Amino acid sequence: MSRSFVVSIAQMLSGRIAAAVALTAVIASCGGGADPQAFAREANKACRDLKQDYDAIPEDRRLAEGVKAYERELKRLQELEPPADTRARYRQMLSYKEQGLNAWREFVRHAEKDEFEAAEPAGERSTRLLVRAAQIAGQLQLDDCDRALS
């Protein structure tokens, strides 16, 4: 097999691969996105799993370990691809969840040092942000995510 034959086959294949990649990108950008029922099923499962994980944490370790459980849920939710028509609202929900998690981390950091005056506003901010995320989840029909962590 000559080198020029191999090069021409490689060029032809790379052209076809590039065309396939471009076509996939065009199709994906035309809307549609994820199947709404499959998306809701996966998002609700992530939220149910968080609730189970959180409830299983002994009360005396809930602050720090609860953060880890919430981080896992947020990561799972961030990996999901929402339907195109709800994408912006879903990303907003995730933003509130992430901000709430950051405030919760701050709350835990202060509470572990017995800095209760500093912890209180962080806890209130966390609650407010997580409630806002839960409200958006309800609007998106994510019933198991339609709550703040209690």
PDB file of C-alpha atoms in Angstrom:
ATOM      1  CA  MET A   1       0.000   0.000   0.000  1.00  0.00           C
ATOM      2  CA  SER A   2       1.521   3.300  -0.989  1.00  0.00           C
ATOM      3  CA  ARG A   3       1.894   6.220   1.383  1.00  0.00           C
ATOM      4  CA  SER A   4      -0.190   8.456  -0.902  1.00  0.00           C
ATOM      5  CA  PHE A   5      -3.065   5.937  -0.827  1.00  0.00           C
ATOM      6  CA  VAL A   6      -3.006   5.864   2.990  1.00  0.00           C
ATOM      7  CA  VAL A   7      -2.900   9.680   3.113  1.00  0.00           C
ATOM      8  CA  SER A   8      -5.839  10.007   0.719  1.00  0.00           C
ATOM      9  CA  ILE A   9      -7.904   7.477   2.738  1.00  0.00           C
ATOM     10  CA  ALA A  10      -7.048   9.368   5.959  1.00  0.00           C
ATOM     11  CA  GLN A  11      -8.073  12.669   4.362  1.00  0.00           C
ATOM     12  CA  MET A  12     -11.339  11.196   3.118  1.00  0.00           C
ATOM     13  CA  LEU A  13     -12.131   9.725   6.552  1.00  0.00           C
ATOM     14  CA  SER A  14     -11.233  12.920   8.388  1.00  0.00           C
ATOM     15  CA  GLY A  15     -13.492  14.869   6.024  1.00  0.00           C
ATOM     16  CA  ARG A  16     -16.369  12.495   6.717  1.00  0.00           C
ATOM     17  CA  ILE A  17     -15.751  12.631  10.450  1.00  0.00           C
ATOM     18  CA  ALA A  18     -15.692  16.428  10.357  1.00  0.00           C
ATOM     19  CA  ALA A  19     -18.937  16.436   8.384  1.00  0.00           C
ATOM     20  CA  ALA A  20     -20.554  14.051  10.870  1.00  0.00           C
ATOM     21  CA  VAL A  21     -19.419  16.188  13.799  1.00  0.00           C
ATOM     22  CA  ALA A  22     -20.737  19.340  12.108  1.00  0.00           C
ATOM     23  CA  LEU A  23     -24.072  17.679  11.338  1.00  0.00           C
ATOM     24  CA  THR A  24     -24.391  16.525  14.942  1.00  0.00           C
ATOM     25  CA  ALA A  25     -23.709  20.049  16.171  1.00  0.00           C
ATOM     26  CA  VAL A  26     -26.321  21.498  13.810  1.00  0.00           C
ATOM     27  CA  ILE A  27     -28.924  18.957  14.882  1.00  0.00           C
ATOM     28  CA  ALA A  28     -28.193  19.584  18.563  1.00  0.00           C
ATOM     29  CA  SER A  29     -28.454  23.341  18.126  1.00  0.00           C
ATOM     30  CA  CYS A  30     -31.848  23.097  16.478  1.00  0.00           C
ATOM     31  CA  GLY A  31     -33.545  22.700  19.815  1.00  0.00           C
ATOM     32  CA  GLY A  32     -35.097  19.563  21.078  1.00  0.00           C
ATOM     33  CA  GLY A  33     -32.481  18.694  23.625  1.00  0.00           C
ATOM     34  CA  ALA A  34     -33.187  15.948  26.097  1.00  0.00           C
ATOM     35  CA  ASP A  35     -36.346  13.911  26.304  1.00  0.00           C
ATOM     36  CA  PRO A  36     -38.435  15.810  28.894  1.00  0.00           C
ATOM     37  CA  GLN A  37     -39.673  12.684  30.687  1.00  0.00           C
ATOM     38  CA  ALA A  38     -36.214  11.090  30.862  1.00  0.00           C
ATOM     39  CA  PHE A  39     -34.729  14.361  32.084  1.00  0.00           C
ATOM     40  CA  ALA A  40     -37.363  14.780  34.813  1.00  0.00           C
ATOM     41  CA  ARG A  41     -36.917  11.150  35.862  1.00  0.00           C
ATOM     42  CA  GLU A  42     -33.133  11.557  36.260  1.00  0.00           C
ATOM     43  CA  ALA A  43     -33.353  14.927  38.012  1.00  0.00           C
ATOM     44  CA  ASN A  44     -36.006  13.659  40.428  1.00  0.00           C
ATOM     45  CA  LYS A  45     -33.897  10.564  41.159  1.00  0.00           C
ATOM     46  CA  ALA A  46     -30.912  12.756  42.049  1.00  0.00           C
ATOM     47  CA  CYS A  47     -33.098  14.751  44.440  1.00  0.00           C
ATOM     48  CA  ARG A  48     -34.634  11.615  46.008  1.00  0.00           C
ATOM     49  CA  ASP A  49     -31.166  10.145  46.476  1.00  0.00           C
ATOM     50  CA  LEU A  50     -30.036  13.325  48.239  1.00  0.00           C
ATOM     51  CA  LYS A  51     -32.983  13.139  50.624  1.00  0.00           C
ATOM     52  CA  GLN A  52     -32.206   9.483  51.427  1.00  0.00           C
ATOM     53  CA  ASP A  53     -28.478  10.175  51.857  1.00  0.00           C
ATOM     54  CA  TYR A  54     -29.146  13.199  54.039  1.00  0.00           C
ATOM     55  CA  ASP A  55     -31.677  11.403  56.228  1.00  0.00           C
ATOM     56  CA  ALA A  56     -29.184   8.560  56.754  1.00  0.00           C
ATOM     57  CA  ILE A  57     -26.522  10.896  58.184  1.00  0.00           C
ATOM     58  CA  PRO A  58     -26.415  10.831  61.983  1.00  0.00           C
ATOM     59  CA  GLU A  59     -27.715  14.086  63.409  1.00  0.00           C
ATOM     60  CA  ASP A  60     -24.404  15.020  65.029  1.00  0.00           C
ATOM     61  CA  ARG A  61     -22.586  14.822  61.649  1.00  0.00           C
ATOM     62  CA  ARG A  62     -25.227  16.365  59.385  1.00  0.00           C
ATOM     63  CA  LEU A  63     -23.613  19.754  58.962  1.00  0.00           C
ATOM     64  CA  ALA A  64     -20.346  18.663  57.359  1.00  0.00           C
ATOM     65  CA  GLU A  65     -21.538  15.408  55.777  1.00  0.00           C
ATOM     66  CA  GLY A  66     -24.695  17.076  54.524  1.00  0.00           C
ATOM     67  CA  VAL A  67     -22.507  19.389  52.451  1.00  0.00           C
ATOM     68  CA  LYS A  68     -20.909  16.359  50.786  1.00  0.00           C
ATOM     69  CA  ALA A  69     -24.299  14.791  50.037  1.00  0.00           C
ATOM     70  CA  TYR A  70     -25.534  18.056  48.548  1.00  0.00           C
ATOM     71  CA  GLU A  71     -22.357  18.376  46.443  1.00  0.00           C
ATOM     72  CA  ARG A  72     -23.046  14.923  44.945  1.00  0.00           C
ATOM     73  CA  GLU A  73     -26.625  15.892  44.090  1.00  0.00           C
ATOM     74  CA  LEU A  74     -25.557  19.185  42.524  1.00  0.00           C
ATOM     75  CA  LYS A  75     -22.901  17.435  40.432  1.00  0.00           C
ATOM     76  CA  ARG A  76     -25.464  14.918  39.155  1.00  0.00           C
ATOM     77  CA  LEU A  77     -27.926  17.685  38.312  1.00  0.00           C
ATOM     78  CA  GLN A  78     -25.223  19.683  36.515  1.00  0.00           C
ATOM     79  CA  GLU A  79     -24.420  16.659  34.337  1.00  0.00           C
ATOM     80  CA  LEU A  80     -28.003  16.379  33.062  1.00  0.00           C
ATOM     81  CA  GLU A  81     -29.032  17.936  29.764  1.00  0.00           C
ATOM     82  CA  PRO A  82     -32.420  19.635  30.169  1.00  0.00           C
ATOM     83  CA  PRO A  83     -34.886  20.054  27.316  1.00  0.00           C
ATOM     84  CA  ALA A  84     -34.090  23.122  25.210  1.00  0.00           C
ATOM     85  CA  ASP A  85     -37.231  25.004  26.239  1.00  0.00           C
ATOM     86  CA  THR A  86     -36.357  24.803  29.960  1.00  0.00           C
ATOM     87  CA  ARG A  87     -32.573  25.048  29.735  1.00  0.00           C
ATOM     88  CA  ALA A  88     -32.242  28.673  30.891  1.00  0.00           C
ATOM     89  CA  ARG A  89     -34.617  28.216  33.830  1.00  0.00           C
ATOM     90  CA  TYR A  90     -32.902  24.948  34.836  1.00  0.00           C
ATOM     91  CA  ARG A  91     -29.494  26.648  34.787  1.00  0.00           C
ATOM     92  CA  GLN A  92     -30.960  29.376  36.991  1.00  0.00           C
ATOM     93  CA  MET A  93     -32.171  26.724  39.431  1.00  0.00           C
ATOM     94  CA  LEU A  94     -28.682  25.186  39.483  1.00  0.00           C
ATOM     95  CA  SER A  95     -27.165  28.598  40.115  1.00  0.00           C
ATOM     96  CA  TYR A  96     -29.398  29.104  43.160  1.00  0.00           C
ATOM     97  CA  LYS A  97     -28.517  25.609  44.395  1.00  0.00           C
ATOM     98  CA  GLU A  98     -24.803  26.296  43.990  1.00  0.00           C
ATOM     99  CA  GLN A  99     -25.047  29.655  45.744  1.00  0.00           C
ATOM    100  CA  GLY A 100     -27.070  28.009  48.523  1.00  0.00           C
ATOM    101  CA  LEU A 101     -24.436  25.299  48.875  1.00  0.00           C
ATOM    102  CA  ASN A 102     -21.679  27.922  49.101  1.00  0.00           C
ATOM    103  CA  ALA A 103     -23.606  29.768  51.807  1.00  0.00           C
ATOM    104  CA  TRP A 104     -24.142  26.462  53.619  1.00  0.00           C
ATOM    105  CA  ARG A 105     -20.370  25.796  53.509  1.00  0.00           C
ATOM    106  CA  GLU A 106     -19.832  29.232  55.036  1.00  0.00           C
ATOM    107  CA  PHE A 107     -22.431  28.464  57.705  1.00  0.00           C
ATOM    108  CA  VAL A 108     -20.709  25.166  58.563  1.00  0.00           C
ATOM    109  CA  ARG A 109     -17.283  26.799  58.679  1.00  0.00           C
ATOM    110  CA  HIS A 110     -18.499  29.401  61.190  1.00  0.00           C
ATOM    111  CA  ALA A 111     -20.624  26.974  63.205  1.00  0.00           C
ATOM    112  CA  GLU A 112     -17.719  24.554  63.655  1.00  0.00           C
ATOM    113  CA  LYS A 113     -15.709  27.422  65.188  1.00  0.00           C
ATOM    114  CA  ASP A 114     -18.636  28.430  67.425  1.00  0.00           C
ATOM    115  CA  GLU A 115     -18.889  31.724  65.528  1.00  0.00           C
ATOM    116  CA  PHE A 116     -22.647  31.788  65.727  1.00  0.00           C
ATOM    117  CA  GLU A 117     -23.091  35.486  64.968  1.00  0.00           C
ATOM    118  CA  ALA A 118     -21.293  34.984  61.652  1.00  0.00           C
ATOM    119  CA  ALA A 119     -22.974  31.630  61.004  1.00  0.00           C
ATOM    120  CA  GLU A 120     -26.536  32.879  61.321  1.00  0.00           C
ATOM    121  CA  PRO A 121     -26.618  35.175  58.251  1.00  0.00           C
ATOM    122  CA  ALA A 122     -24.918  32.490  56.140  1.00  0.00           C
ATOM    123  CA  GLY A 123     -27.527  29.962  57.247  1.00  0.00           C
ATOM    124  CA  GLU A 124     -30.348  32.354  56.418  1.00  0.00           C
ATOM    125  CA  ARG A 125     -28.828  33.122  53.014  1.00  0.00           C
ATOM    126  CA  SER A 126     -28.444  29.394  52.307  1.00  0.00           C
ATOM    127  CA  THR A 127     -32.067  28.739  53.203  1.00  0.00           C
ATOM    128  CA  ARG A 128     -33.312  31.633  51.067  1.00  0.00           C
ATOM    129  CA  LEU A 129     -31.313  30.478  48.028  1.00  0.00           C
ATOM    130  CA  LEU A 130     -32.284  26.817  48.376  1.00  0.00           C
ATOM    131  CA  VAL A 131     -35.949  27.750  48.734  1.00  0.00           C
ATOM    132  CA  ARG A 132     -35.672  29.807  45.536  1.00  0.00           C
ATOM    133  CA  ALA A 133     -34.104  26.817  43.754  1.00  0.00           C
ATOM    134  CA  ALA A 134     -36.944  24.620  45.027  1.00  0.00           C
ATOM    135  CA  GLN A 135     -39.534  27.073  43.708  1.00  0.00           C
ATOM    136  CA  ILE A 136     -37.980  26.947  40.245  1.00  0.00           C
ATOM    137  CA  ALA A 137     -37.821  23.147  40.438  1.00  0.00           C
ATOM    138  CA  GLY A 138     -41.561  23.138  41.078  1.00  0.00           C
ATOM    139  CA  GLN A 139     -42.135  25.345  38.049  1.00  0.00           C
ATOM    140  CA  LEU A 140     -40.079  22.870  35.998  1.00  0.00           C
ATOM    141  CA  GLN A 141     -42.239  19.951  37.212  1.00  0.00           C
ATOM    142  CA  LEU A 142     -39.279  18.447  39.115  1.00  0.00           C
ATOM    143  CA  ASP A 143     -41.481  17.328  41.979  1.00  0.00           C
ATOM    144  CA  ASP A 144     -38.786  15.594  44.043  1.00  0.00           C
ATOM    145  CA  CYS A 145     -36.573  18.668  43.754  1.00  0.00           C
ATOM    146  CA  ASP A 146     -39.397  21.017  44.746  1.00  0.00           C
ATOM    147  CA  ARG A 147     -38.199  21.472  48.291  1.00  0.00           C
ATOM    148  CA  ALA A 148     -35.312  22.891  50.231  1.00  0.00           C
ATOM    149  CA  LEU A 149     -33.265  20.482  52.270  1.00  0.00           C
ATOM    150  CA  SER A 150     -34.693  20.180  55.775  1.00  0.00           C
TER     151      SER A 150
END
